[in-house]
PDB file of C-alpha atoms and ligand atoms in Angstrom:
ATOM      1  CA  UNK S   1       0.000   0.000   0.000  1.00 85.00           C
ATOM      2  CA  UNK S   2       1.208   3.497  -0.828  1.00 90.00           C
ATOM      3  CA  UNK S   3       0.664   5.898   2.082  1.00 87.00           C
ATOM      4  CA  UNK S   4      -0.604   8.923   0.165  1.00 95.00           C
ATOM      5  CA  UNK S   5      -2.694   7.024  -2.398  1.00 98.00           C
ATOM      6  CA  UNK S   6      -6.470   7.437  -2.140  1.00 98.00           C
ATOM      7  CA  UNK S   7      -7.224   4.348  -4.237  1.00 98.00           C
ATOM      8  CA  UNK S   8      -4.970   2.212  -1.969  1.00 98.00           C
ATOM      9  CA  UNK S   9      -7.069   3.409   0.962  1.00 98.00           C
ATOM     10  CA  UNK S  10     -10.379   2.747  -0.803  1.00 98.00           C
ATOM     11  CA  UNK S  11      -9.297  -0.627  -2.231  1.00 98.00           C
ATOM     12  CA  UNK S  12      -8.164  -1.812   1.205  1.00 98.00           C
ATOM     13  CA  UNK S  13     -11.274  -0.587   3.017  1.00 97.00           C
ATOM     14  CA  UNK S  14      -9.555   2.196   5.010  1.00 97.00           C
ATOM     15  CA  UNK S  15     -11.860   4.709   3.323  1.00 97.00           C
ATOM     16  CA  UNK S  16     -15.402   3.298   3.028  1.00 96.00           C
ATOM     17  CA  UNK S  17     -16.989   3.028  -0.402  1.00 96.00           C
ATOM     18  CA  UNK S  18     -19.984   1.497  -2.154  1.00 96.00           C
ATOM     19  CA  UNK S  19     -18.476  -1.872  -3.021  1.00 97.00           C
ATOM     20  CA  UNK S  20     -20.060  -3.776  -5.895  1.00 97.00           C
ATOM     21  CA  UNK S  21     -17.580  -6.634  -5.646  1.00 98.00           C
ATOM     22  CA  UNK S  22     -14.546  -7.646  -3.598  1.00 98.00           C
ATOM     23  CA  UNK S  23     -12.067 -10.520  -3.554  1.00 98.00           C
ATOM     24  CA  UNK S  24      -8.459 -11.012  -2.372  1.00 98.00           C
ATOM     25  CA  UNK S  25      -7.038  -8.950  -5.247  1.00 98.00           C
ATOM     26  CA  UNK S  26      -9.665  -6.346  -6.190  1.00 98.00           C
ATOM     27  CA  UNK S  27     -12.425  -4.036  -5.044  1.00 98.00           C
ATOM     28  CA  UNK S  28     -14.977  -2.636  -7.496  1.00 98.00           C
ATOM     29  CA  UNK S  29     -16.461   0.737  -6.500  1.00 98.00           C
ATOM     30  CA  UNK S  30     -18.678   3.402  -8.032  1.00 98.00           C
ATOM     31  CA  UNK S  31     -16.864   6.323  -9.637  1.00 98.00           C
ATOM     32  CA  UNK S  32     -17.608   9.548  -7.736  1.00 97.00           C
ATOM     33  CA  UNK S  33     -17.695  11.543 -10.981  1.00 97.00           C
ATOM     34  CA  UNK S  34     -19.752   9.169 -13.117  1.00 98.00           C
ATOM     35  CA  UNK S  35     -19.887   9.762 -16.876  1.00 97.00           C
ATOM     36  CA  UNK S  36     -22.933   7.487 -17.069  1.00 98.00           C
ATOM     37  CA  UNK S  37     -25.370   5.804 -14.679  1.00 98.00           C
ATOM     38  CA  UNK S  38     -23.483   3.032 -12.858  1.00 98.00           C
ATOM     39  CA  UNK S  39     -19.926   4.050 -13.911  1.00 98.00           C
ATOM     40  CA  UNK S  40     -17.626   1.936 -11.745  1.00 98.00           C
ATOM     41  CA  UNK S  41     -13.908   1.299 -11.236  1.00 98.00           C
ATOM     42  CA  UNK S  42     -11.941  -1.903 -10.691  1.00 98.00           C
ATOM     43  CA  UNK S  43      -9.159  -1.223  -8.174  1.00 98.00           C
ATOM     44  CA  UNK S  44      -6.393  -3.725  -7.415  1.00 98.00           C
ATOM     45  CA  UNK S  45      -5.640  -3.841  -3.675  1.00 98.00           C
ATOM     46  CA  UNK S  46      -1.893  -3.657  -4.341  1.00 98.00           C
ATOM     47  CA  UNK S  47      -0.512  -0.351  -5.572  1.00 98.00           C
ATOM     48  CA  UNK S  48       0.563  -0.205  -9.219  1.00 98.00           C
ATOM     49  CA  UNK S  49       0.742   3.283 -10.686  1.00 98.00           C
ATOM     50  CA  UNK S  50      -0.247   2.240 -14.202  1.00 98.00           C
ATOM     51  CA  UNK S  51      -0.257  -0.601 -16.742  1.00 98.00           C
ATOM     52  CA  UNK S  52       3.530  -0.438 -17.096  1.00 98.00           C
ATOM     53  CA  UNK S  53       3.948  -1.339 -13.416  1.00 98.00           C
ATOM     54  CA  UNK S  54       1.045  -3.789 -13.241  1.00 98.00           C
ATOM     55  CA  UNK S  55       1.869  -7.309 -12.055  1.00 98.00           C
ATOM     56  CA  UNK S  56       1.256  -9.860 -14.853  1.00 97.00           C
ATOM     57  CA  UNK S  57      -0.917 -12.162 -12.769  1.00 98.00           C
ATOM     58  CA  UNK S  58      -3.117  -9.226 -11.742  1.00 98.00           C
ATOM     59  CA  UNK S  59      -3.206  -8.123 -15.375  1.00 98.00           C
ATOM     60  CA  UNK S  60      -4.474 -11.535 -16.410  1.00 97.00           C
ATOM     61  CA  UNK S  61      -7.157 -11.492 -13.714  1.00 98.00           C
ATOM     62  CA  UNK S  62      -8.400  -7.958 -14.312  1.00 98.00           C
ATOM     63  CA  UNK S  63     -10.029  -8.581 -17.671  1.00 98.00           C
ATOM     64  CA  UNK S  64     -11.737 -11.732 -16.443  1.00 98.00           C
ATOM     65  CA  UNK S  65     -13.229  -9.593 -13.665  1.00 98.00           C
ATOM     66  CA  UNK S  66     -14.134  -6.851 -16.165  1.00 98.00           C
ATOM     67  CA  UNK S  67     -16.131  -9.419 -18.166  1.00 98.00           C
ATOM     68  CA  UNK S  68     -17.891 -10.667 -15.034  1.00 98.00           C
ATOM     69  CA  UNK S  69     -18.756  -7.119 -13.915  1.00 98.00           C
ATOM     70  CA  UNK S  70     -19.836  -5.941 -17.387  1.00 98.00           C
ATOM     71  CA  UNK S  71     -22.176  -8.915 -17.673  1.00 98.00           C
ATOM     72  CA  UNK S  72     -23.679  -8.398 -14.195  1.00 98.00           C
ATOM     73  CA  UNK S  73     -23.967  -4.612 -14.546  1.00 98.00           C
ATOM     74  CA  UNK S  74     -25.593  -4.878 -17.978  1.00 98.00           C
ATOM     75  CA  UNK S  75     -28.266  -7.155 -16.542  1.00 98.00           C
ATOM     76  CA  UNK S  76     -28.658  -5.068 -13.370  1.00 98.00           C
ATOM     77  CA  UNK S  77     -28.855  -1.646 -15.041  1.00 98.00           C
ATOM     78  CA  UNK S  78     -30.431  -2.641 -18.357  1.00 98.00           C
ATOM     79  CA  UNK S  79     -27.806  -0.664 -20.263  1.00 98.00           C
ATOM     80  CA  UNK S  80     -27.571  -0.932 -24.065  1.00 98.00           C
ATOM     81  CA  UNK S  81     -23.793  -1.139 -24.370  1.00 98.00           C
ATOM     82  CA  UNK S  82     -20.591  -1.037 -22.364  1.00 98.00           C
ATOM     83  CA  UNK S  83     -17.135   0.552 -22.471  1.00 98.00           C
ATOM     84  CA  UNK S  84     -14.054  -0.708 -20.647  1.00 98.00           C
ATOM     85  CA  UNK S  85     -11.418   1.965 -20.445  1.00 97.00           C
ATOM     86  CA  UNK S  86      -8.041   2.336 -18.786  1.00 98.00           C
ATOM     87  CA  UNK S  87      -5.927   5.520 -18.763  1.00 98.00           C
ATOM     88  CA  UNK S  88      -2.152   5.718 -18.275  1.00 98.00           C
ATOM     89  CA  UNK S  89      -0.087   8.797 -17.442  1.00 98.00           C
ATOM     90  CA  UNK S  90      -1.209  12.385 -17.703  1.00 98.00           C
ATOM     91  CA  UNK S  91      -0.995  12.366 -21.499  1.00 97.00           C
ATOM     92  CA  UNK S  92      -3.293   9.344 -21.468  1.00 97.00           C
ATOM     93  CA  UNK S  93      -5.894  11.117 -19.342  1.00 96.00           C
ATOM     94  CA  UNK S  94      -4.939   9.515 -16.034  1.00 98.00           C
ATOM     95  CA  UNK S  95      -5.733  11.636 -12.972  1.00 98.00           C
ATOM     96  CA  UNK S  96      -5.407   9.089 -10.155  1.00 98.00           C
ATOM     97  CA  UNK S  97      -2.071   7.320 -10.315  1.00 98.00           C
ATOM     98  CA  UNK S  98      -3.130   3.928  -8.980  1.00 98.00           C
ATOM     99  CA  UNK S  99      -4.000   1.501 -11.802  1.00 98.00           C
ATOM    100  CA  UNK S 100      -7.761   1.232 -12.341  1.00 98.00           C
ATOM    101  CA  UNK S 101     -10.126   0.064 -15.020  1.00 98.00           C
ATOM    102  CA  UNK S 102     -13.272   2.031 -15.849  1.00 98.00           C
ATOM    103  CA  UNK S 103     -16.508   0.092 -16.296  1.00 98.00           C
ATOM    104  CA  UNK S 104     -18.882   2.379 -18.166  1.00 98.00           C
ATOM    105  CA  UNK S 105     -22.449   1.251 -18.850  1.00 98.00           C
ATOM    106  CA  UNK S 106     -23.764   2.946 -21.992  1.00 98.00           C
ATOM    107  CA  UNK S 107     -27.316   3.951 -22.840  1.00 98.00           C
ATOM    108  CA  UNK S 108     -28.584   4.703 -26.377  1.00 98.00           C
ATOM    109  CA  UNK S 109     -27.664   8.276 -27.292  1.00 96.00           C
ATOM    110  CA  UNK S 110     -25.965   9.127 -23.961  1.00 97.00           C
ATOM    111  CA  UNK S 111     -22.806  10.500 -25.652  1.00 94.00           C
ATOM    112  CA  UNK S 112     -20.870   9.576 -22.487  1.00 96.00           C
ATOM    113  CA  UNK S 113     -17.547   8.767 -24.173  1.00 93.00           C
ATOM    114  CA  UNK S 114     -16.334   9.891 -27.580  1.00 89.00           C
ATOM    115  CA  UNK S 115     -13.139   9.001 -29.423  1.00 85.00           C
ATOM    116  CA  UNK S 116     -11.241  11.774 -31.211  1.00 87.00           C
ATOM    117  CA  UNK S 117     -11.824  12.413 -34.895  1.00 90.00           C
ATOM    118  CA  UNK S 118     -10.573   9.517 -37.024  1.00 90.00           C
ATOM    119  CA  UNK S 119      -7.364  10.198 -38.925  1.00 92.00           C
ATOM    120  CA  UNK S 120      -6.134   8.476 -42.054  1.00 92.00           C
ATOM    121  CA  UNK S 121      -3.953   5.368 -42.075  1.00 91.00           C
ATOM    122  CA  UNK S 122      -0.949   5.907 -44.364  1.00 91.00           C
ATOM    123  CA  UNK S 123       0.617   2.630 -45.464  1.00 92.00           C
ATOM    124  CA  UNK S 124       4.270   3.756 -45.299  1.00 91.00           C
ATOM    125  CA  UNK S 125       3.808   5.147 -41.814  1.00 94.00           C
ATOM    126  CA  UNK S 126       2.103   1.968 -40.617  1.00 95.00           C
ATOM    127  CA  UNK S 127       5.003  -0.107 -41.937  1.00 96.00           C
ATOM    128  CA  UNK S 128       7.499   2.063 -40.051  1.00 96.00           C
ATOM    129  CA  UNK S 129       5.496   1.850 -36.819  1.00 96.00           C
ATOM    130  CA  UNK S 130       5.037  -1.895 -37.180  1.00 97.00           C
ATOM    131  CA  UNK S 131       8.790  -2.356 -37.533  1.00 97.00           C
ATOM    132  CA  UNK S 132       9.512  -0.227 -34.469  1.00 97.00           C
ATOM    133  CA  UNK S 133       7.189  -2.241 -32.254  1.00 97.00           C
ATOM    134  CA  UNK S 134       8.527  -5.575 -33.536  1.00 98.00           C
ATOM    135  CA  UNK S 135      12.099  -4.395 -32.915  1.00 97.00           C
ATOM    136  CA  UNK S 136      11.271  -3.610 -29.272  1.00 97.00           C
ATOM    137  CA  UNK S 137       9.319  -6.876 -28.763  1.00 97.00           C
ATOM    138  CA  UNK S 138      12.132  -8.922 -30.259  1.00 97.00           C
ATOM    139  CA  UNK S 139      14.736  -7.245 -28.039  1.00 97.00           C
ATOM    140  CA  UNK S 140      12.973  -8.503 -24.854  1.00 89.00           C
TER     141      UNK S 140
HETATM  142  P1  AMP F   1      -8.597   8.481 -14.531  1.00 93.72           P
HETATM  143  O1  AMP F   1      -8.838   9.812 -15.188  1.00 93.72           O
HETATM  144  O2  AMP F   1      -8.632   7.329 -15.474  1.00 93.72           O
HETATM  145  O3  AMP F   1      -7.357   8.497 -13.648  1.00 93.72           O
HETATM  146  O4  AMP F   1      -9.853   8.235 -13.604  1.00 93.72           O
HETATM  147  C1  AMP F   1      -9.947   8.625 -12.290  1.00 93.72           C
HETATM  148  C2  AMP F   1     -11.392   8.457 -11.912  1.00 93.72           C
HETATM  149  O5  AMP F   1     -11.483   8.372 -10.516  1.00 93.72           O
HETATM  150  C3  AMP F   1     -12.290   9.633 -12.345  1.00 93.72           C
HETATM  151  O6  AMP F   1     -13.337   9.119 -13.152  1.00 93.72           O
HETATM  152  C4  AMP F   1     -12.797  10.207 -11.023  1.00 93.72           C
HETATM  153  O7  AMP F   1     -14.136  10.622 -11.112  1.00 93.72           O
HETATM  154  C5  AMP F   1     -12.645   9.028 -10.084  1.00 93.72           C
HETATM  155  N1  AMP F   1     -12.410   9.344  -8.687  1.00 93.72           N
HETATM  156  C6  AMP F   1     -11.529  10.226  -8.165  1.00 93.72           C
HETATM  157  N2  AMP F   1     -11.537  10.186  -6.815  1.00 93.72           N
HETATM  158  C7  AMP F   1     -12.452   9.230  -6.476  1.00 93.72           C
HETATM  159  C8  AMP F   1     -12.921   8.698  -5.248  1.00 93.72           C
HETATM  160  N3  AMP F   1     -12.469   9.147  -4.068  1.00 93.72           N
HETATM  161  N4  AMP F   1     -13.852   7.706  -5.284  1.00 93.72           N
HETATM  162  C9  AMP F   1     -14.328   7.245  -6.459  1.00 93.72           C
HETATM  163  N5  AMP F   1     -13.922   7.696  -7.654  1.00 93.72           N
HETATM  164  C10 AMP F   1     -13.005   8.679  -7.669  1.00 93.72           C
HETATM  165 ZN1   ZN F   2      -2.409   3.096  -4.590  1.00 93.72          ZN
END
């Protein structure tokens, strides 16, 4: 646990929260600034600042839990769709620096989350980017 981290305190029950689900590794709470009705967050109990720091076993468990929660929340709230979202670093829109996954129920026409305007895929550029990623992966 990180002393000055609010999500460590919430995940470990030091600060009380509406808890939708809890197990040894995670707590799922409602977001206090919901972008849609029922917006929730999966918090690991251990502190990891972001996806780069995230333990691999926790990483493998978090999406299984996201599926379980999305399925239950969809039935409970009668939502029409669902977004699962995870921000990293300030440039990636992260504001609380304890890894978390957003569970966002979506309702027809709610406009809760929008992607930026689509750009254009240029073949040469894609080739260059593909090579860069493969180079890094192959160096590990
Ligand atoms: P992100 O921008 O991905 O770091 O998301 C942080 C989220 O945490 C935002 O959606 C906030 O509304 C939410 N949030 C911040 N503080 C709290 C809190 N004490 N309890 C519940 N949600 C919070
Ligand atoms: Zn933390």
